[in-house]
Amino acid sequence: MSGRGRALQAVRDVGLGVGIVWLVVLLTFWGSLAAVQAVFLVMTIAVLFWMATTRVDQLRGPAGWPRPLLFGGLAGLAAINASAFSFTGFTVLLLSTAVLGIALIVGIGRVLRRIGG
């Protein structure tokens, strides 16, 4: 990647980070419970979209197997969502658990298909 390409990628990353922080502050101080739940569900759908569209090399470790930190973290997040649903009963948490499970299946399927082929 050239110097210009790296600079553009850095600007995109910083802009995304600033946007996320701004959204979190906005929801923290002025967001309703329904708004927070909607944003949370959209974020889990974004994880599914990222798993389905990113390059397989970003999902694989150096040996070609699925990245343990990425997939383990995603599995941990799904487990936390499921246990939070059992305590709160919020349907959004159950839906986000399902979306994260689908993201895990899609990501691992993409990596393992590349290993076999």
Tab-separated table of N, CA, C and O in Angstrom:
chain	number	residue	atom	x	y	z
A	1	MET	N	0.851	-1.166	0.000
A	1	MET	CA	0.000	0.000	0.000
A	1	MET	C	0.901	1.235	0.000
A	1	MET	O	1.867	1.309	0.734
A	2	SER	N	0.562	2.192	-0.819
A	2	SER	CA	1.369	3.403	-0.937
A	2	SER	C	1.139	4.322	0.256
A	2	SER	O	0.243	4.102	1.077
A	3	GLY	N	1.950	5.361	0.332
A	3	GLY	CA	1.802	6.327	1.418
A	3	GLY	C	0.452	7.020	1.387
A	3	GLY	O	-0.171	7.250	2.417
A	4	ARG	N	-0.012	7.342	0.193
A	4	ARG	CA	-1.327	7.982	0.059
A	4	ARG	C	-2.444	7.022	0.478
A	4	ARG	O	-3.392	7.413	1.149
A	5	GLY	N	-2.325	5.750	0.073
A	5	GLY	CA	-3.330	4.757	0.448
A	5	GLY	C	-3.377	4.545	1.954
A	5	GLY	O	-4.456	4.410	2.534
A	6	ARG	N	-2.215	4.529	2.573
A	6	ARG	CA	-2.173	4.379	4.043
A	6	ARG	C	-2.787	5.582	4.728
A	6	ARG	O	-3.495	5.446	5.724
A	7	ALA	N	-2.519	6.772	4.200
A	7	ALA	CA	-3.079	7.983	4.793
A	7	ALA	C	-4.604	7.984	4.676
A	7	ALA	O	-5.309	8.326	5.640
A	8	LEU	N	-5.125	7.586	3.521
A	8	LEU	CA	-6.574	7.519	3.351
A	8	LEU	C	-7.202	6.478	4.282
A	8	LEU	O	-8.272	6.701	4.850
A	9	GLN	N	-6.536	5.337	4.427
A	9	GLN	CA	-7.038	4.307	5.339
A	9	GLN	C	-7.029	4.820	6.780
A	9	GLN	O	-7.968	4.575	7.538
A	10	ALA	N	-5.986	5.544	7.161
A	10	ALA	CA	-5.918	6.101	8.516
A	10	ALA	C	-7.025	7.122	8.748
A	10	ALA	O	-7.652	7.133	9.816
A	11	VAL	N	-7.300	7.961	7.755
A	11	VAL	CA	-8.381	8.945	7.887
A	11	VAL	C	-9.720	8.236	8.027
A	11	VAL	O	-10.558	8.615	8.854
A	12	ARG	N	-9.940	7.178	7.240
A	12	ARG	CA	-11.180	6.403	7.358
A	12	ARG	C	-11.311	5.775	8.733
A	12	ARG	O	-12.386	5.801	9.339
A	13	ASP	N	-10.227	5.204	9.237
A	13	ASP	CA	-10.264	4.561	10.552
A	13	ASP	C	-10.533	5.569	11.661
A	13	ASP	O	-11.333	5.309	12.564
A	14	VAL	N	-9.868	6.695	11.602
A	14	VAL	CA	-10.073	7.734	12.624
A	14	VAL	C	-11.496	8.278	12.537
A	14	VAL	O	-12.162	8.481	13.556
A	15	GLY	N	-11.980	8.503	11.322
A	15	GLY	CA	-13.349	8.986	11.151
A	15	GLY	C	-14.368	8.006	11.693
A	15	GLY	O	-15.334	8.402	12.353
A	16	LEU	N	-14.163	6.720	11.443
A	16	LEU	CA	-15.059	5.704	11.977
A	16	LEU	C	-15.018	5.690	13.503
A	16	LEU	O	-16.055	5.617	14.161
A	17	GLY	N	-13.829	5.795	14.063
A	17	GLY	CA	-13.694	5.824	15.518
A	17	GLY	C	-14.378	7.030	16.144
A	17	GLY	O	-15.076	6.916	17.155
A	18	VAL	N	-14.197	8.198	15.539
A	18	VAL	CA	-14.840	9.415	16.051
A	18	VAL	C	-16.356	9.285	15.947
A	18	VAL	O	-17.093	9.664	16.864
A	19	GLY	N	-16.838	8.732	14.840
A	19	GLY	CA	-18.280	8.544	14.681
A	19	GLY	C	-18.860	7.594	15.725
A	19	GLY	O	-19.933	7.855	16.270
A	20	ILE	N	-18.144	6.531	16.013
A	20	ILE	CA	-18.620	5.578	17.023
A	20	ILE	C	-18.636	6.216	18.406
A	20	ILE	O	-19.604	6.066	19.161
A	21	VAL	N	-17.576	6.939	18.753
A	21	VAL	CA	-17.536	7.620	20.056
A	21	VAL	C	-18.674	8.630	20.152
A	21	VAL	O	-19.343	8.735	21.187
A	22	TRP	N	-18.912	9.395	19.080
A	22	TRP	CA	-19.986	10.379	19.080
A	22	TRP	C	-21.336	9.695	19.296
A	22	TRP	O	-22.168	10.168	20.076
A	23	LEU	N	-21.558	8.567	18.630
A	23	LEU	CA	-22.808	7.830	18.780
A	23	LEU	C	-22.974	7.290	20.195
A	23	LEU	O	-24.063	7.362	20.774
A	24	VAL	N	-21.896	6.779	20.768
A	24	VAL	CA	-21.965	6.256	22.140
A	24	VAL	C	-22.292	7.369	23.131
A	24	VAL	O	-23.137	7.203	24.013
A	25	VAL	N	-21.652	8.513	22.991
A	25	VAL	CA	-21.933	9.646	23.890
A	25	VAL	C	-23.371	10.103	23.714
A	25	VAL	O	-24.088	10.355	24.695
A	26	LEU	N	-23.818	10.204	22.473
A	26	LEU	CA	-25.187	10.620	22.186
A	26	LEU	C	-26.192	9.666	22.816
A	26	LEU	O	-27.146	10.097	23.482
A	27	LEU	N	-25.977	8.366	22.651
A	27	LEU	CA	-26.899	7.387	23.223
A	27	LEU	C	-26.830	7.339	24.747
A	27	LEU	O	-27.821	7.092	25.413
A	28	THR	N	-25.640	7.579	25.280
A	28	THR	CA	-25.487	7.536	26.735
A	28	THR	C	-26.288	8.642	27.414
A	28	THR	O	-26.951	8.407	28.427
A	29	PHE	N	-26.227	9.817	26.860
A	29	PHE	CA	-26.860	10.950	27.533
A	29	PHE	C	-28.280	11.231	27.058
A	29	PHE	O	-29.094	11.746	27.821
A	30	TRP	N	-28.603	10.910	25.801
A	30	TRP	CA	-29.907	11.279	25.279
A	30	TRP	C	-30.677	10.135	24.646
A	30	TRP	O	-31.783	10.342	24.152
A	31	GLY	N	-30.151	8.944	24.678
A	31	GLY	CA	-30.810	7.830	24.007
A	31	GLY	C	-31.808	7.115	24.891
A	31	GLY	O	-31.616	6.962	26.090
A	32	SER	N	-32.883	6.667	24.275
A	32	SER	CA	-33.846	5.847	24.993
A	32	SER	C	-33.393	4.391	24.944
A	32	SER	O	-32.481	4.031	24.190
A	33	LEU	N	-34.032	3.557	25.724
A	33	LEU	CA	-33.692	2.138	25.728
A	33	LEU	C	-33.932	1.520	24.351
A	33	LEU	O	-33.113	0.732	23.867
A	34	ALA	N	-35.001	1.900	23.702
A	34	ALA	CA	-35.292	1.362	22.369
A	34	ALA	C	-34.220	1.785	21.366
A	34	ALA	O	-33.821	0.984	20.513
A	35	ALA	N	-33.731	3.005	21.466
A	35	ALA	CA	-32.687	3.469	20.547
A	35	ALA	C	-31.386	2.707	20.783
A	35	ALA	O	-30.705	2.316	19.824
A	36	VAL	N	-31.043	2.491	22.034
A	36	VAL	CA	-29.823	1.741	22.348
A	36	VAL	C	-29.933	0.311	21.822
A	36	VAL	O	-28.989	-0.224	21.235
A	37	GLN	N	-31.080	-0.304	22.009
A	37	GLN	CA	-31.277	-1.660	21.519
A	37	GLN	C	-31.224	-1.723	19.997
A	37	GLN	O	-30.643	-2.656	19.427
A	38	ALA	N	-31.789	-0.744	19.326
A	38	ALA	CA	-31.764	-0.719	17.863
A	38	ALA	C	-30.340	-0.567	17.352
A	38	ALA	O	-29.926	-1.270	16.415
A	39	VAL	N	-29.568	0.311	17.961
A	39	VAL	CA	-28.179	0.501	17.546
A	39	VAL	C	-27.376	-0.764	17.812
A	39	VAL	O	-26.533	-1.168	17.007
A	40	PHE	N	-27.632	-1.422	18.933
A	40	PHE	CA	-26.929	-2.663	19.253
A	40	PHE	C	-27.221	-3.734	18.203
A	40	PHE	O	-26.308	-4.439	17.748
A	41	LEU	N	-28.469	-3.856	17.798
A	41	LEU	CA	-28.824	-4.841	16.781
A	41	LEU	C	-28.190	-4.495	15.431
A	41	LEU	O	-27.686	-5.376	14.733
A	42	VAL	N	-28.166	-3.224	15.088
A	42	VAL	CA	-27.529	-2.807	13.835
A	42	VAL	C	-26.033	-3.114	13.876
A	42	VAL	O	-25.448	-3.541	12.879
A	43	MET	N	-25.404	-2.936	15.036
A	43	MET	CA	-23.975	-3.242	15.161
A	43	MET	C	-23.718	-4.734	14.971
A	43	MET	O	-22.741	-5.114	14.326
A	44	THR	N	-24.573	-5.591	15.491
A	44	THR	CA	-24.364	-7.028	15.298
A	44	THR	C	-24.618	-7.429	13.845
A	44	THR	O	-23.942	-8.315	13.328
A	45	ILE	N	-25.540	-6.750	13.188
A	45	ILE	CA	-25.748	-7.003	11.760
A	45	ILE	C	-24.524	-6.548	10.974
A	45	ILE	O	-24.124	-7.197	9.998
A	46	ALA	N	-23.889	-5.461	11.404
A	46	ALA	CA	-22.656	-4.995	10.762
A	46	ALA	C	-21.532	-6.019	10.935
A	46	ALA	O	-20.721	-6.220	10.017
A	47	VAL	N	-21.490	-6.691	12.077
A	47	VAL	CA	-20.499	-7.754	12.281
A	47	VAL	C	-20.747	-8.894	11.289
A	47	VAL	O	-19.800	-9.420	10.685
A	48	LEU	N	-21.992	-9.273	11.117
A	48	LEU	CA	-22.333	-10.316	10.142
A	48	LEU	C	-21.934	-9.886	8.733
A	48	LEU	O	-21.327	-10.661	7.990
A	49	PHE	N	-22.236	-8.655	8.370
A	49	PHE	CA	-21.876	-8.144	7.049
A	49	PHE	C	-20.362	-8.152	6.865
A	49	PHE	O	-19.854	-8.528	5.816
A	50	TRP	N	-19.622	-7.753	7.914
A	50	TRP	CA	-18.163	-7.740	7.825
A	50	TRP	C	-17.624	-9.159	7.650
A	50	TRP	O	-16.736	-9.392	6.839
A	51	MET	N	-18.157	-10.105	8.404
A	51	MET	CA	-17.710	-11.497	8.288
A	51	MET	C	-17.975	-12.057	6.895
A	51	MET	O	-17.215	-12.864	6.384
A	52	ALA	N	-19.069	-11.634	6.282
A	52	ALA	CA	-19.445	-12.166	4.980
A	52	ALA	C	-18.692	-11.497	3.833
A	52	ALA	O	-18.557	-12.094	2.765
A	53	THR	N	-18.171	-10.286	4.041
A	53	THR	CA	-17.590	-9.554	2.924
A	53	THR	C	-16.092	-9.298	3.033
A	53	THR	O	-15.476	-8.936	2.036
A	54	THR	N	-15.511	-9.453	4.200
A	54	THR	CA	-14.084	-9.157	4.346
A	54	THR	C	-13.238	-10.219	3.644
A	54	THR	O	-13.712	-11.311	3.346
A	55	ARG	N	-11.987	-9.879	3.403
A	55	ARG	CA	-11.086	-10.861	2.797
A	55	ARG	C	-10.874	-12.022	3.774
A	55	ARG	O	-10.787	-11.827	4.978
A	56	VAL	N	-10.788	-13.208	3.241
A	56	VAL	CA	-10.614	-14.399	4.076
A	56	VAL	C	-9.292	-14.329	4.839
A	56	VAL	O	-9.191	-14.845	5.955
A	57	ASP	N	-8.296	-13.668	4.284
A	57	ASP	CA	-7.004	-13.550	4.966
A	57	ASP	C	-7.123	-12.832	6.302
A	57	ASP	O	-6.320	-13.064	7.209
A	58	GLN	N	-8.103	-11.956	6.451
A	58	GLN	CA	-8.291	-11.276	7.726
A	58	GLN	C	-8.963	-12.169	8.755
A	58	GLN	O	-8.913	-11.893	9.945
A	59	LEU	N	-9.588	-13.228	8.311
A	59	LEU	CA	-10.253	-14.161	9.219
A	59	LEU	C	-9.352	-15.323	9.617
A	59	LEU	O	-9.652	-16.034	10.558
A	60	ARG	N	-8.253	-15.498	8.871
A	60	ARG	CA	-7.355	-16.630	9.107
A	60	ARG	C	-6.123	-16.183	9.867
A	60	ARG	O	-5.655	-15.063	9.735
A	61	GLY	N	-5.577	-17.120	10.634
A	61	GLY	CA	-4.311	-16.894	11.299
A	61	GLY	C	-3.154	-17.233	10.375
A	61	GLY	O	-3.353	-17.598	9.210
A	62	PRO	N	-1.916	-17.163	10.891
A	62	PRO	CA	-0.752	-17.449	10.056
A	62	PRO	C	-0.743	-18.870	9.483
A	62	PRO	O	-0.254	-19.093	8.382
A	63	ALA	N	-1.296	-19.832	10.204
A	63	ALA	CA	-1.306	-21.217	9.727
A	63	ALA	C	-2.492	-21.498	8.810
A	63	ALA	O	-2.613	-22.602	8.283
A	64	GLY	N	-3.370	-20.522	8.615
A	64	GLY	CA	-4.517	-20.717	7.746
A	64	GLY	C	-5.795	-21.092	8.473
A	64	GLY	O	-6.853	-21.154	7.864
A	65	TRP	N	-5.726	-21.348	9.759
A	65	TRP	CA	-6.908	-21.708	10.536
A	65	TRP	C	-7.607	-20.448	11.032
A	65	TRP	O	-7.021	-19.378	11.041
A	66	PRO	N	-8.858	-20.557	11.469
A	66	PRO	CA	-9.576	-19.371	11.966
A	66	PRO	C	-8.825	-18.711	13.125
A	66	PRO	O	-8.243	-19.389	13.968
A	67	ARG	N	-8.843	-17.374	13.141
A	67	ARG	CA	-8.168	-16.630	14.221
A	67	ARG	C	-8.873	-16.903	15.550
A	67	ARG	O	-10.059	-16.613	15.707
A	68	PRO	N	-8.145	-17.450	16.523
A	68	PRO	CA	-8.779	-17.792	17.800
A	68	PRO	C	-9.326	-16.574	18.547
A	68	PRO	O	-10.405	-16.644	19.131
A	69	LEU	N	-8.610	-15.468	18.514
A	69	LEU	CA	-9.064	-14.285	19.245
A	69	LEU	C	-10.333	-13.710	18.618
A	69	LEU	O	-11.265	-13.323	19.325
A	70	LEU	N	-10.398	-13.691	17.307
A	70	LEU	CA	-11.568	-13.157	16.616
A	70	LEU	C	-12.787	-14.035	16.849
A	70	LEU	O	-13.836	-13.570	17.301
A	71	PHE	N	-12.652	-15.321	16.557
A	71	PHE	CA	-13.800	-16.212	16.668
A	71	PHE	C	-14.118	-16.546	18.129
A	71	PHE	O	-15.280	-16.717	18.477
A	72	GLY	N	-13.116	-16.621	18.967
A	72	GLY	CA	-13.369	-16.832	20.390
A	72	GLY	C	-14.069	-15.641	21.023
A	72	GLY	O	-14.989	-15.796	21.829
A	73	GLY	N	-13.644	-14.446	20.634
A	73	GLY	CA	-14.304	-13.240	21.136
A	73	GLY	C	-15.743	-13.148	20.670
A	73	GLY	O	-16.642	-12.759	21.425
A	74	LEU	N	-15.973	-13.519	19.435
A	74	LEU	CA	-17.332	-13.495	18.898
A	74	LEU	C	-18.213	-14.532	19.600
A	74	LEU	O	-19.369	-14.266	19.924
A	75	ALA	N	-17.654	-15.706	19.862
A	75	ALA	CA	-18.409	-16.733	20.596
A	75	ALA	C	-18.684	-16.277	22.033
A	75	ALA	O	-19.776	-16.501	22.563
A	76	GLY	N	-17.694	-15.618	22.641
A	76	GLY	CA	-17.898	-15.081	23.994
A	76	GLY	C	-18.977	-14.016	24.021
A	76	GLY	O	-19.815	-13.978	24.937
A	77	LEU	N	-18.982	-13.144	23.012
A	77	LEU	CA	-20.006	-12.110	22.933
A	77	LEU	C	-21.391	-12.722	22.748
A	77	LEU	O	-22.363	-12.270	23.358
A	78	ALA	N	-21.485	-13.762	21.939
A	78	ALA	CA	-22.772	-14.442	21.761
A	78	ALA	C	-23.237	-15.067	23.075
A	78	ALA	O	-24.429	-15.013	23.415
A	79	ALA	N	-22.311	-15.645	23.832
A	79	ALA	CA	-22.676	-16.240	25.128
A	79	ALA	C	-23.117	-15.166	26.124
A	79	ALA	O	-24.074	-15.368	26.880
A	80	ILE	N	-22.434	-14.030	26.113
A	80	ILE	CA	-22.830	-12.929	27.004
A	80	ILE	C	-24.213	-12.415	26.629
A	80	ILE	O	-25.049	-12.135	27.501
A	81	ASN	N	-24.472	-12.284	25.319
A	81	ASN	CA	-25.801	-11.849	24.872
A	81	ASN	C	-26.876	-12.831	25.315
A	81	ASN	O	-27.942	-12.418	25.767
A	82	ALA	N	-26.606	-14.121	25.166
A	82	ALA	CA	-27.601	-15.125	25.545
A	82	ALA	C	-27.876	-15.085	27.053
A	82	ALA	O	-29.030	-15.163	27.476
A	83	SER	N	-26.818	-14.935	27.852
A	83	SER	CA	-27.044	-14.883	29.298
A	83	SER	C	-27.716	-13.572	29.703
A	83	SER	O	-28.557	-13.557	30.607
A	84	ALA	N	-27.396	-12.467	29.018
A	84	ALA	CA	-28.072	-11.202	29.314
A	84	ALA	C	-29.552	-11.286	28.944
A	84	ALA	O	-30.404	-10.729	29.644
A	85	PHE	N	-29.856	-11.997	27.856
A	85	PHE	CA	-31.267	-12.192	27.498
A	85	PHE	C	-31.989	-12.978	28.579
A	85	PHE	O	-33.136	-12.663	28.909
A	86	SER	N	-31.331	-13.979	29.138
A	86	SER	CA	-32.000	-14.782	30.162
A	86	SER	C	-32.301	-13.965	31.422
A	86	SER	O	-33.249	-14.259	32.137
A	87	PHE	N	-31.500	-12.919	31.684
A	87	PHE	CA	-31.754	-12.067	32.848
A	87	PHE	C	-32.754	-10.953	32.547
A	87	PHE	O	-33.588	-10.627	33.389
A	88	THR	N	-32.671	-10.357	31.363
A	88	THR	CA	-33.488	-9.185	31.066
A	88	THR	C	-34.749	-9.494	30.280
A	88	THR	O	-35.750	-8.806	30.418
A	89	GLY	N	-34.684	-10.500	29.411
A	89	GLY	CA	-35.833	-10.826	28.585
A	89	GLY	C	-35.993	-9.916	27.379
A	89	GLY	O	-37.023	-9.962	26.706
A	90	PHE	N	-34.982	-9.077	27.082
A	90	PHE	CA	-35.064	-8.194	25.915
A	90	PHE	C	-34.911	-9.027	24.645
A	90	PHE	O	-33.911	-9.708	24.444
A	91	THR	N	-35.881	-8.943	23.780
A	91	THR	CA	-35.874	-9.715	22.547
A	91	THR	C	-34.703	-9.344	21.650
A	91	THR	O	-34.183	-10.184	20.917
A	92	VAL	N	-34.271	-8.094	21.719
A	92	VAL	CA	-33.154	-7.639	20.890
A	92	VAL	C	-31.892	-8.431	21.209
A	92	VAL	O	-31.110	-8.750	20.311
A	93	LEU	N	-31.692	-8.776	22.463
A	93	LEU	CA	-30.515	-9.563	22.822
A	93	LEU	C	-30.588	-10.967	22.231
A	93	LEU	O	-29.571	-11.514	21.801
A	94	LEU	N	-31.759	-11.532	22.182
A	94	LEU	CA	-31.918	-12.851	21.567
A	94	LEU	C	-31.671	-12.768	20.063
A	94	LEU	O	-30.990	-13.625	19.492
A	95	LEU	N	-32.185	-11.734	19.424
A	95	LEU	CA	-31.951	-11.554	17.996
A	95	LEU	C	-30.470	-11.326	17.696
A	95	LEU	O	-29.937	-11.881	16.737
A	96	SER	N	-29.814	-10.529	18.514
A	96	SER	CA	-28.392	-10.275	18.278
A	96	SER	C	-27.563	-11.528	18.533
A	96	SER	O	-26.552	-11.741	17.858
A	97	THR	N	-27.989	-12.371	19.463
A	97	THR	CA	-27.301	-13.643	19.666
A	97	THR	C	-27.414	-14.515	18.425
A	97	THR	O	-26.441	-15.139	17.996
A	98	ALA	N	-28.592	-14.539	17.823
A	98	ALA	CA	-28.779	-15.314	16.598
A	98	ALA	C	-27.931	-14.752	15.462
A	98	ALA	O	-27.302	-15.513	14.710
A	99	VAL	N	-27.868	-13.431	15.339
A	99	VAL	CA	-27.073	-12.813	14.281
A	99	VAL	C	-25.588	-13.117	14.491
A	99	VAL	O	-24.863	-13.424	13.541
A	100	LEU	N	-25.125	-13.059	15.729
A	100	LEU	CA	-23.726	-13.380	16.005
A	100	LEU	C	-23.427	-14.850	15.728
A	100	LEU	O	-22.347	-15.194	15.242
A	101	GLY	N	-24.372	-15.728	16.035
A	101	GLY	CA	-24.190	-17.143	15.709
A	101	GLY	C	-24.084	-17.368	14.220
A	101	GLY	O	-23.233	-18.145	13.754
A	102	ILE	N	-24.921	-16.680	13.466
A	102	ILE	CA	-24.845	-16.781	12.005
A	102	ILE	C	-23.513	-16.227	11.510
A	102	ILE	O	-22.893	-16.795	10.611
A	103	ALA	N	-23.047	-15.124	12.102
A	103	ALA	CA	-21.756	-14.545	11.711
A	103	ALA	C	-20.624	-15.531	11.978
A	103	ALA	O	-19.693	-15.660	11.165
A	104	LEU	N	-20.681	-16.232	13.105
A	104	LEU	CA	-19.671	-17.253	13.410
A	104	LEU	C	-19.683	-18.358	12.362
A	104	LEU	O	-18.625	-18.775	11.869
A	105	ILE	N	-20.854	-18.837	12.023
A	105	ILE	CA	-20.967	-19.915	11.032
A	105	ILE	C	-20.462	-19.455	9.675
A	105	ILE	O	-19.716	-20.173	9.001
A	106	VAL	N	-20.841	-18.250	9.273
A	106	VAL	CA	-20.403	-17.723	7.981
A	106	VAL	C	-18.891	-17.563	7.944
A	106	VAL	O	-18.216	-17.977	6.993
A	107	GLY	N	-18.323	-16.963	9.000
A	107	GLY	CA	-16.875	-16.733	9.035
A	107	GLY	C	-16.074	-18.024	9.050
A	107	GLY	O	-15.128	-18.195	8.278
A	108	ILE	N	-16.464	-18.951	9.915
A	108	ILE	CA	-15.735	-20.220	9.990
A	108	ILE	C	-15.918	-21.017	8.707
A	108	ILE	O	-14.975	-21.636	8.209
A	109	GLY	N	-17.110	-20.960	8.140
A	109	GLY	CA	-17.341	-21.649	6.867
A	109	GLY	C	-16.459	-21.099	5.753
A	109	GLY	O	-15.905	-21.865	4.961
A	110	ARG	N	-16.307	-19.790	5.705
A	110	ARG	CA	-15.449	-19.200	4.670
A	110	ARG	C	-13.997	-19.618	4.857
A	110	ARG	O	-13.302	-19.907	3.889
A	111	VAL	N	-13.527	-19.637	6.104
A	111	VAL	CA	-12.135	-20.009	6.357
A	111	VAL	C	-11.910	-21.485	6.063
A	111	VAL	O	-10.936	-21.840	5.384
A	112	LEU	N	-12.793	-22.338	6.531
A	112	LEU	CA	-12.593	-23.783	6.327
A	112	LEU	C	-12.765	-24.178	4.872
A	112	LEU	O	-12.105	-25.107	4.406
A	113	ARG	N	-13.606	-23.489	4.145
A	113	ARG	CA	-13.752	-23.774	2.717
A	113	ARG	C	-12.450	-23.458	1.992
A	113	ARG	O	-12.055	-24.154	1.083
A	114	ARG	N	-11.760	-22.423	2.416
A	114	ARG	CA	-10.489	-22.052	1.801
A	114	ARG	C	-9.391	-23.069	2.165
A	114	ARG	O	-8.509	-23.332	1.371
A	115	ILE	N	-9.462	-23.634	3.379
A	115	ILE	CA	-8.472	-24.630	3.789
A	115	ILE	C	-8.632	-25.898	2.946
A	115	ILE	O	-7.671	-26.472	2.466
A	116	GLY	N	-9.856	-26.348	2.757
A	116	GLY	CA	-10.121	-27.575	2.012
A	116	GLY	C	-9.845	-27.441	0.527
A	116	GLY	O	-9.565	-28.413	-0.150
A	117	GLY	N	-9.910	-26.206	0.018
A	117	GLY	CA	-9.769	-26.021	-1.421
A	117	GLY	C	-8.461	-25.561	-1.786
A	117	GLY	O	-7.561	-25.546	-2.323
